[in-house]
PDB file of C-alpha atoms in Angstrom:
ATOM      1  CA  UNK A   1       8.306   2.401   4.176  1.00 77.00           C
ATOM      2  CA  UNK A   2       5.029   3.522   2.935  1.00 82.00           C
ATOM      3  CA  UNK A   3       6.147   7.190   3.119  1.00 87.00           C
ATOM      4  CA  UNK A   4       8.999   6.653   1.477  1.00 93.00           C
ATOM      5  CA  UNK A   5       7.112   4.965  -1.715  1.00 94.00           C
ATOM      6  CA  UNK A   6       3.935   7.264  -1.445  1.00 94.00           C
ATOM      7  CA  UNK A   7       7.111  10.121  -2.000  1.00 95.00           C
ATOM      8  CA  UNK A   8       9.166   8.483  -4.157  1.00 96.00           C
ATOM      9  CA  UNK A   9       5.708   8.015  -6.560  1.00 96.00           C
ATOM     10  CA  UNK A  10       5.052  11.474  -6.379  1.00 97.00           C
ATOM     11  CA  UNK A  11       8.752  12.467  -7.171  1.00 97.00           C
ATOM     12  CA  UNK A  12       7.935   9.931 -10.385  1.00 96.00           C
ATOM     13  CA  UNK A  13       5.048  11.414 -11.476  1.00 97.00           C
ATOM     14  CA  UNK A  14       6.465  14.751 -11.034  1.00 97.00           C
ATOM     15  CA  UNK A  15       8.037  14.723 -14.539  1.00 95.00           C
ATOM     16  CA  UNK A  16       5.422  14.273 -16.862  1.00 96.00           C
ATOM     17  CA  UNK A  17       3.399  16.826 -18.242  1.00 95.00           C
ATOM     18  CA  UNK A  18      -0.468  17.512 -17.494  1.00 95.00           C
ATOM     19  CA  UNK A  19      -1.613  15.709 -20.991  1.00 94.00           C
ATOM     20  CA  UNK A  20       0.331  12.653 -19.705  1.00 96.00           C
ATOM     21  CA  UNK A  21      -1.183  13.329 -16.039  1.00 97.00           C
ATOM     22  CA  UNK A  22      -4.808  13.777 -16.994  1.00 96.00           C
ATOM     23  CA  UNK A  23      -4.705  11.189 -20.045  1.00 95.00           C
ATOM     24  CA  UNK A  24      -7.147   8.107 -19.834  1.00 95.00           C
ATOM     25  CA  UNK A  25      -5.713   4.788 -21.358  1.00 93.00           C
ATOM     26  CA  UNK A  26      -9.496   4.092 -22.115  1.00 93.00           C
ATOM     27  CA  UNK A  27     -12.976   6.091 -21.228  1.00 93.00           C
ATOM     28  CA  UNK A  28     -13.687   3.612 -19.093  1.00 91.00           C
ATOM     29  CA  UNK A  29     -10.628   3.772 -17.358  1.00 94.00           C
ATOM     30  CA  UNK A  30      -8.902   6.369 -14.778  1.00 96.00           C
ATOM     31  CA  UNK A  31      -6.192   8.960 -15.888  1.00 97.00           C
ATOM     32  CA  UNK A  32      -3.133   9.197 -13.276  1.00 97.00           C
ATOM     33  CA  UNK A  33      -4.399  12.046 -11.479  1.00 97.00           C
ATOM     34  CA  UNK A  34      -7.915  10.406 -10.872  1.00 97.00           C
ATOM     35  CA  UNK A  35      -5.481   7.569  -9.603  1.00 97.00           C
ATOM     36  CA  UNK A  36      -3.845   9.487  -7.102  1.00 98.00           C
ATOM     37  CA  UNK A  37      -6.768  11.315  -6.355  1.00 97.00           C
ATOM     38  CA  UNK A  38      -8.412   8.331  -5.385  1.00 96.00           C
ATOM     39  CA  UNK A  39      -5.782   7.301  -3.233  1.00 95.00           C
ATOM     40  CA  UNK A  40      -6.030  10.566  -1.590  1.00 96.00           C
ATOM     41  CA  UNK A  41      -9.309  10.450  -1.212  1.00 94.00           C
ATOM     42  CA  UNK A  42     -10.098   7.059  -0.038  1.00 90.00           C
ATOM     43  CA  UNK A  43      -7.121   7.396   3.000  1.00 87.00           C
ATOM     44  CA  UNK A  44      -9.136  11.011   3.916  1.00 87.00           C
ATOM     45  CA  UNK A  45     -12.295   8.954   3.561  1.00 80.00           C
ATOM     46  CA  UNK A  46     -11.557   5.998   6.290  1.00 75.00           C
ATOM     47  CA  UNK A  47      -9.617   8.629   8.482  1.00 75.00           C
ATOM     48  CA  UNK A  48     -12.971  10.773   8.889  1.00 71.00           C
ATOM     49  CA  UNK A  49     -14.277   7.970  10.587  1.00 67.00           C
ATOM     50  CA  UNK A  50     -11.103   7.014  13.281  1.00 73.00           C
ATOM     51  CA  UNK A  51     -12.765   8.002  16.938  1.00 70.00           C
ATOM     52  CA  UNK A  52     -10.697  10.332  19.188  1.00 75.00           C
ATOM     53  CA  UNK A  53      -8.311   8.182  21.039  1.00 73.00           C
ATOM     54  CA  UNK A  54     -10.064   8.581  24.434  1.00 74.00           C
ATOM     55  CA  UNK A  55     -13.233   7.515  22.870  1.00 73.00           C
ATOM     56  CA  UNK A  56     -12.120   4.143  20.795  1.00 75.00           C
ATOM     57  CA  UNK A  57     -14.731   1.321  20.996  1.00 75.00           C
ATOM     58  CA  UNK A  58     -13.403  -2.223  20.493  1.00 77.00           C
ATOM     59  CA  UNK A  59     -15.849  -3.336  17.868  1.00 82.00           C
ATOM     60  CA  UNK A  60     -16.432  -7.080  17.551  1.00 85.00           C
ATOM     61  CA  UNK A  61     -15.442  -8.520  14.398  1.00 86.00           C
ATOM     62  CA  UNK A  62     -18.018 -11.252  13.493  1.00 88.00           C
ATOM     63  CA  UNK A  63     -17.491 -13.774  10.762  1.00 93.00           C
ATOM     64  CA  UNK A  64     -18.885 -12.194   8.018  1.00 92.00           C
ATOM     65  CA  UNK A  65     -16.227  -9.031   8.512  1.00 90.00           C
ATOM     66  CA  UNK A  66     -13.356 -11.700   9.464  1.00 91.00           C
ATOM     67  CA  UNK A  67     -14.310 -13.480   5.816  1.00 94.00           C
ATOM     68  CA  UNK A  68     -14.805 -10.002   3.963  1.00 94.00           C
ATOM     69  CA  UNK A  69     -11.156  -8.471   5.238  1.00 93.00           C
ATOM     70  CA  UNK A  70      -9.423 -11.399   3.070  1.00 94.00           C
ATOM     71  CA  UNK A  71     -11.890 -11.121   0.322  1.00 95.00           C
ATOM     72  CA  UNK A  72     -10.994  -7.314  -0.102  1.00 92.00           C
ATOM     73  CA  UNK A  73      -7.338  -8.239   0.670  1.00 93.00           C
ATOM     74  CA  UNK A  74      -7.391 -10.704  -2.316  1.00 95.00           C
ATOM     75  CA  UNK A  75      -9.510  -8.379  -4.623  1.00 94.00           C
ATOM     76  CA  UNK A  76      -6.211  -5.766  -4.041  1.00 93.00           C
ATOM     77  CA  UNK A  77      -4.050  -8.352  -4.402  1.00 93.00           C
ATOM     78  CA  UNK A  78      -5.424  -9.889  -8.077  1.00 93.00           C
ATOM     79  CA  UNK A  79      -6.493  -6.384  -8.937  1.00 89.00           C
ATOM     80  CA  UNK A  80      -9.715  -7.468  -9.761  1.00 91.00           C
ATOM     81  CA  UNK A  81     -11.592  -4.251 -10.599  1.00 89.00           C
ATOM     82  CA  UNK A  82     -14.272  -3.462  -8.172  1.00 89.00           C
ATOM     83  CA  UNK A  83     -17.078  -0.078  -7.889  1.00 88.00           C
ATOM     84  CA  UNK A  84     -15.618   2.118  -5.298  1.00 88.00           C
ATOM     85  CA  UNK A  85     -16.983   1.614  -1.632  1.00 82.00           C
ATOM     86  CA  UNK A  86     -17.909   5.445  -1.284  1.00 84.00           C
ATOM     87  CA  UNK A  87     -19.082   8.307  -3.664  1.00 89.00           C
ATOM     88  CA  UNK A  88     -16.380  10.363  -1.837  1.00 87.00           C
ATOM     89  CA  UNK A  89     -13.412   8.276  -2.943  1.00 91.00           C
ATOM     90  CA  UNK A  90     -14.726   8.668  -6.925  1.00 93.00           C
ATOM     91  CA  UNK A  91     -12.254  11.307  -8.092  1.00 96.00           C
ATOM     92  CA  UNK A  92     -13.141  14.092 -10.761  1.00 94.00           C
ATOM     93  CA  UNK A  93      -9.947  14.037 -11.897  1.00 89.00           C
ATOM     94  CA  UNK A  94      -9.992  18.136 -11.749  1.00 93.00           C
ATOM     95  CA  UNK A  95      -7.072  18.322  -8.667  1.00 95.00           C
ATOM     96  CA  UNK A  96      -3.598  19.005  -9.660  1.00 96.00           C
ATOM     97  CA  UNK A  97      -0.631  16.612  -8.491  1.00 97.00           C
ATOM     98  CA  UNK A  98       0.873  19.403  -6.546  1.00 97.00           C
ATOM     99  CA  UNK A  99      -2.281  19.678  -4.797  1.00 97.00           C
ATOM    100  CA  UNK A 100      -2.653  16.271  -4.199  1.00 97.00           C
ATOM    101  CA  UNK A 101       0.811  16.179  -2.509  1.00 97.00           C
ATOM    102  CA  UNK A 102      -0.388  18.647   0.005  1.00 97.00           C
ATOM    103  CA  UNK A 103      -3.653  17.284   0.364  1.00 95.00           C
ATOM    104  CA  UNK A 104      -1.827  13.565   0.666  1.00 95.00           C
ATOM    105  CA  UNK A 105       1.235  15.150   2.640  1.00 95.00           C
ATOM    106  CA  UNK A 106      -1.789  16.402   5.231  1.00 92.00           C
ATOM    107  CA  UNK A 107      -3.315  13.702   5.942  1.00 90.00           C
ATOM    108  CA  UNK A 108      -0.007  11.667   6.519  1.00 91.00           C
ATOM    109  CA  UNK A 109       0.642  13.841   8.907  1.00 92.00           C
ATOM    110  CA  UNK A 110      -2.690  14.093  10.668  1.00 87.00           C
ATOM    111  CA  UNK A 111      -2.321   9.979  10.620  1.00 85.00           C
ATOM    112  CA  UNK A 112       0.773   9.977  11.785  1.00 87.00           C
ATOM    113  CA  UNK A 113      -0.122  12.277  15.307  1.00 88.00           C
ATOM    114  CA  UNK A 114      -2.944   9.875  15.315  1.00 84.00           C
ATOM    115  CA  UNK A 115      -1.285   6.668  15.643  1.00 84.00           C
ATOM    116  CA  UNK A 116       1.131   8.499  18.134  1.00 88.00           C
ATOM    117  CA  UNK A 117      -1.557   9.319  20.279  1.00 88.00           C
ATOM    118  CA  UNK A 118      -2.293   6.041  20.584  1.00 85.00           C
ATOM    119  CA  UNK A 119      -1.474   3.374  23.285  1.00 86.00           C
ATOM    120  CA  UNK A 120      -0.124   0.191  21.698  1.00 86.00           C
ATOM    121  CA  UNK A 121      -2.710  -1.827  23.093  1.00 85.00           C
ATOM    122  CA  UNK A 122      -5.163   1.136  21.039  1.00 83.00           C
ATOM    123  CA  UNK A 123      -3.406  -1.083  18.143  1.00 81.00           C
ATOM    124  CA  UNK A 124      -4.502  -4.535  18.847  1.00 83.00           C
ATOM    125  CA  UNK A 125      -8.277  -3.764  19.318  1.00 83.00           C
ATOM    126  CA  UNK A 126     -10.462  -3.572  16.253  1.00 84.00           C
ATOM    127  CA  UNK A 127     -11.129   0.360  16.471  1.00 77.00           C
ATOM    128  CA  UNK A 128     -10.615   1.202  12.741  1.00 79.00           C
ATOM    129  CA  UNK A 129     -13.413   0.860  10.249  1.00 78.00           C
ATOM    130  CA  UNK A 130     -13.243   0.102   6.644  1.00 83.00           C
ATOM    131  CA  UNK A 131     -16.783   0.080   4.461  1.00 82.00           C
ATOM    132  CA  UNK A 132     -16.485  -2.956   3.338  1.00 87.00           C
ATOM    133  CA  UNK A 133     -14.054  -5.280   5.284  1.00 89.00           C
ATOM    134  CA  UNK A 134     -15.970  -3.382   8.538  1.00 87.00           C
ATOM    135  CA  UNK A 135     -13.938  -3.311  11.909  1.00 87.00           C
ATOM    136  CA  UNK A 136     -10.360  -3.852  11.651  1.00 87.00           C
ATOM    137  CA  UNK A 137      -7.185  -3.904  14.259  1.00 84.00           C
ATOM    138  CA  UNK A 138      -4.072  -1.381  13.554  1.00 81.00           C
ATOM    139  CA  UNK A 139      -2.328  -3.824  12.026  1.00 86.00           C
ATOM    140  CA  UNK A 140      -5.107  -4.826   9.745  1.00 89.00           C
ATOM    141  CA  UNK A 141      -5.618  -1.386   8.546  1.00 85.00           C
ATOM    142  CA  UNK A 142      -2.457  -0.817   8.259  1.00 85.00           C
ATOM    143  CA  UNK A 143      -2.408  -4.023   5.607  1.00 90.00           C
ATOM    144  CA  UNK A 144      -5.224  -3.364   3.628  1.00 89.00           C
ATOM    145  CA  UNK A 145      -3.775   0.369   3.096  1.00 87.00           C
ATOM    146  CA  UNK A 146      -0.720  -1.179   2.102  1.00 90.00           C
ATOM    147  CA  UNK A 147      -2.671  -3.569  -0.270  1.00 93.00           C
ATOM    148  CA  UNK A 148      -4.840  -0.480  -1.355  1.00 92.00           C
ATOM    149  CA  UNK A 149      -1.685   1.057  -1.931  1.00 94.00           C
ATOM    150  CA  UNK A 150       0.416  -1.315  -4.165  1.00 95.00           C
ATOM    151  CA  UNK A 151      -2.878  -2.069  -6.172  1.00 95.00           C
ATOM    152  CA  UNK A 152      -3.387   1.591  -7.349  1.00 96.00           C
ATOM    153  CA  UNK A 153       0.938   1.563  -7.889  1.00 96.00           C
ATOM    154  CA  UNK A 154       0.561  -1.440 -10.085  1.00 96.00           C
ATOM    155  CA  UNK A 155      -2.236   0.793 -11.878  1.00 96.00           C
ATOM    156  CA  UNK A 156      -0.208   3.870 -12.095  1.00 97.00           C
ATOM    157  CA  UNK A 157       2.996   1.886 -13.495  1.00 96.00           C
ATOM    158  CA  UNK A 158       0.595   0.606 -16.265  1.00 95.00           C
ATOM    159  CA  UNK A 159      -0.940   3.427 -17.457  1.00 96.00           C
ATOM    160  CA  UNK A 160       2.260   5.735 -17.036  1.00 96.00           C
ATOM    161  CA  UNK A 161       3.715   3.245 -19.618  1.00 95.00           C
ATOM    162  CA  UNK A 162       0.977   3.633 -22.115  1.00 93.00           C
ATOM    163  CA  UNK A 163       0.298   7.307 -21.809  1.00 92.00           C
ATOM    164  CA  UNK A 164       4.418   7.786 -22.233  1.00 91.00           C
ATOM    165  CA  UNK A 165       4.690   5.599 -24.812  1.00 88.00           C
ATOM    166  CA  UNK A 166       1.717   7.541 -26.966  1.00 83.00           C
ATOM    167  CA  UNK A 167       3.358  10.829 -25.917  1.00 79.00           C
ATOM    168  CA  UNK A 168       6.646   9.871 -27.314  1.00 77.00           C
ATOM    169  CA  UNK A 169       5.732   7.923 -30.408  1.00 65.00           C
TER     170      UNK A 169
END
């Protein structure tokens, strides 16, 4: 499902030009490709950190991470605009969407293997690690990439609207 919307995005974006691509609805506000490049980034950000398989440590998951994971959850969720967790997931803006595909397209890939390599009790321990919400289960991950996901969408669909909308009146 993710795939399939990450690609279908993409395929959306595809269309418009590199003014509407690279356009900022505000200076204090992200074009589409710093969007997407964001995305990118922060997925290639929390993979760097995943163990190899045969060395995952179960890390315990006090309170304050347990009470942080819905905080960031609901932060996605109300798109309340937050700094970025990590200098490496601030985009420069200066990557073209075909490059971003590949770069994107890579590191599905790479996740994908990953997760395969996995046992499915791998899944249920909290091996993952996010910089904020701290250790998380598969399934948690998974959500909060989801969340992370649908946020930046919601973002995309805004802007896209404005930066057409200029373009074409």
């Amino acid at each position: 499902m993710y795939d399939r919307t990450r690609l279908a995005l993409l395929d959306d974006l595809a269309v418009l030009n590199d003014d509407q691509l690279r356009k900022k609805p505000s200076p204090s506000e992200w074009s589409i490709l710093q969007i997407v490049q964001h995305m990118v980034l922060a997925e290639q950000g929390v993979m760097q950190y995943l163990p190899e398989p045969e060395e995952l440590i179960d890390r315990k998951r006090g309170l304050r991470a347990r009470i942080f994971y819905v905080v960031v959850l609901l932060i996605l969720r109300w798109n309340i605009r937050v700094p970025v967790p990590s200098k490496g997931m601030v985009p420069d803006g200066n990557t073209s969407l075909s490059e971003l595909r590949q770069q994107w397209d890579v590191n599905m890939r790479w996740f994908r293997e990953y997760v395969d390599s996995l046992e499915p009790e791998d899944l249920k321990r909290a091996v993952f690690s996010h910089p904020i919400a701290g250790p998380l289960t598969g399934p948690q991950a998974g959500k909060l990439a989801q969340y992370h996901f649908e946020a930046h969408l919601r973002q995309i669909k805004k802007v896209k609207a404005i930066v057409t909308a200029e373009s074409n009146g």
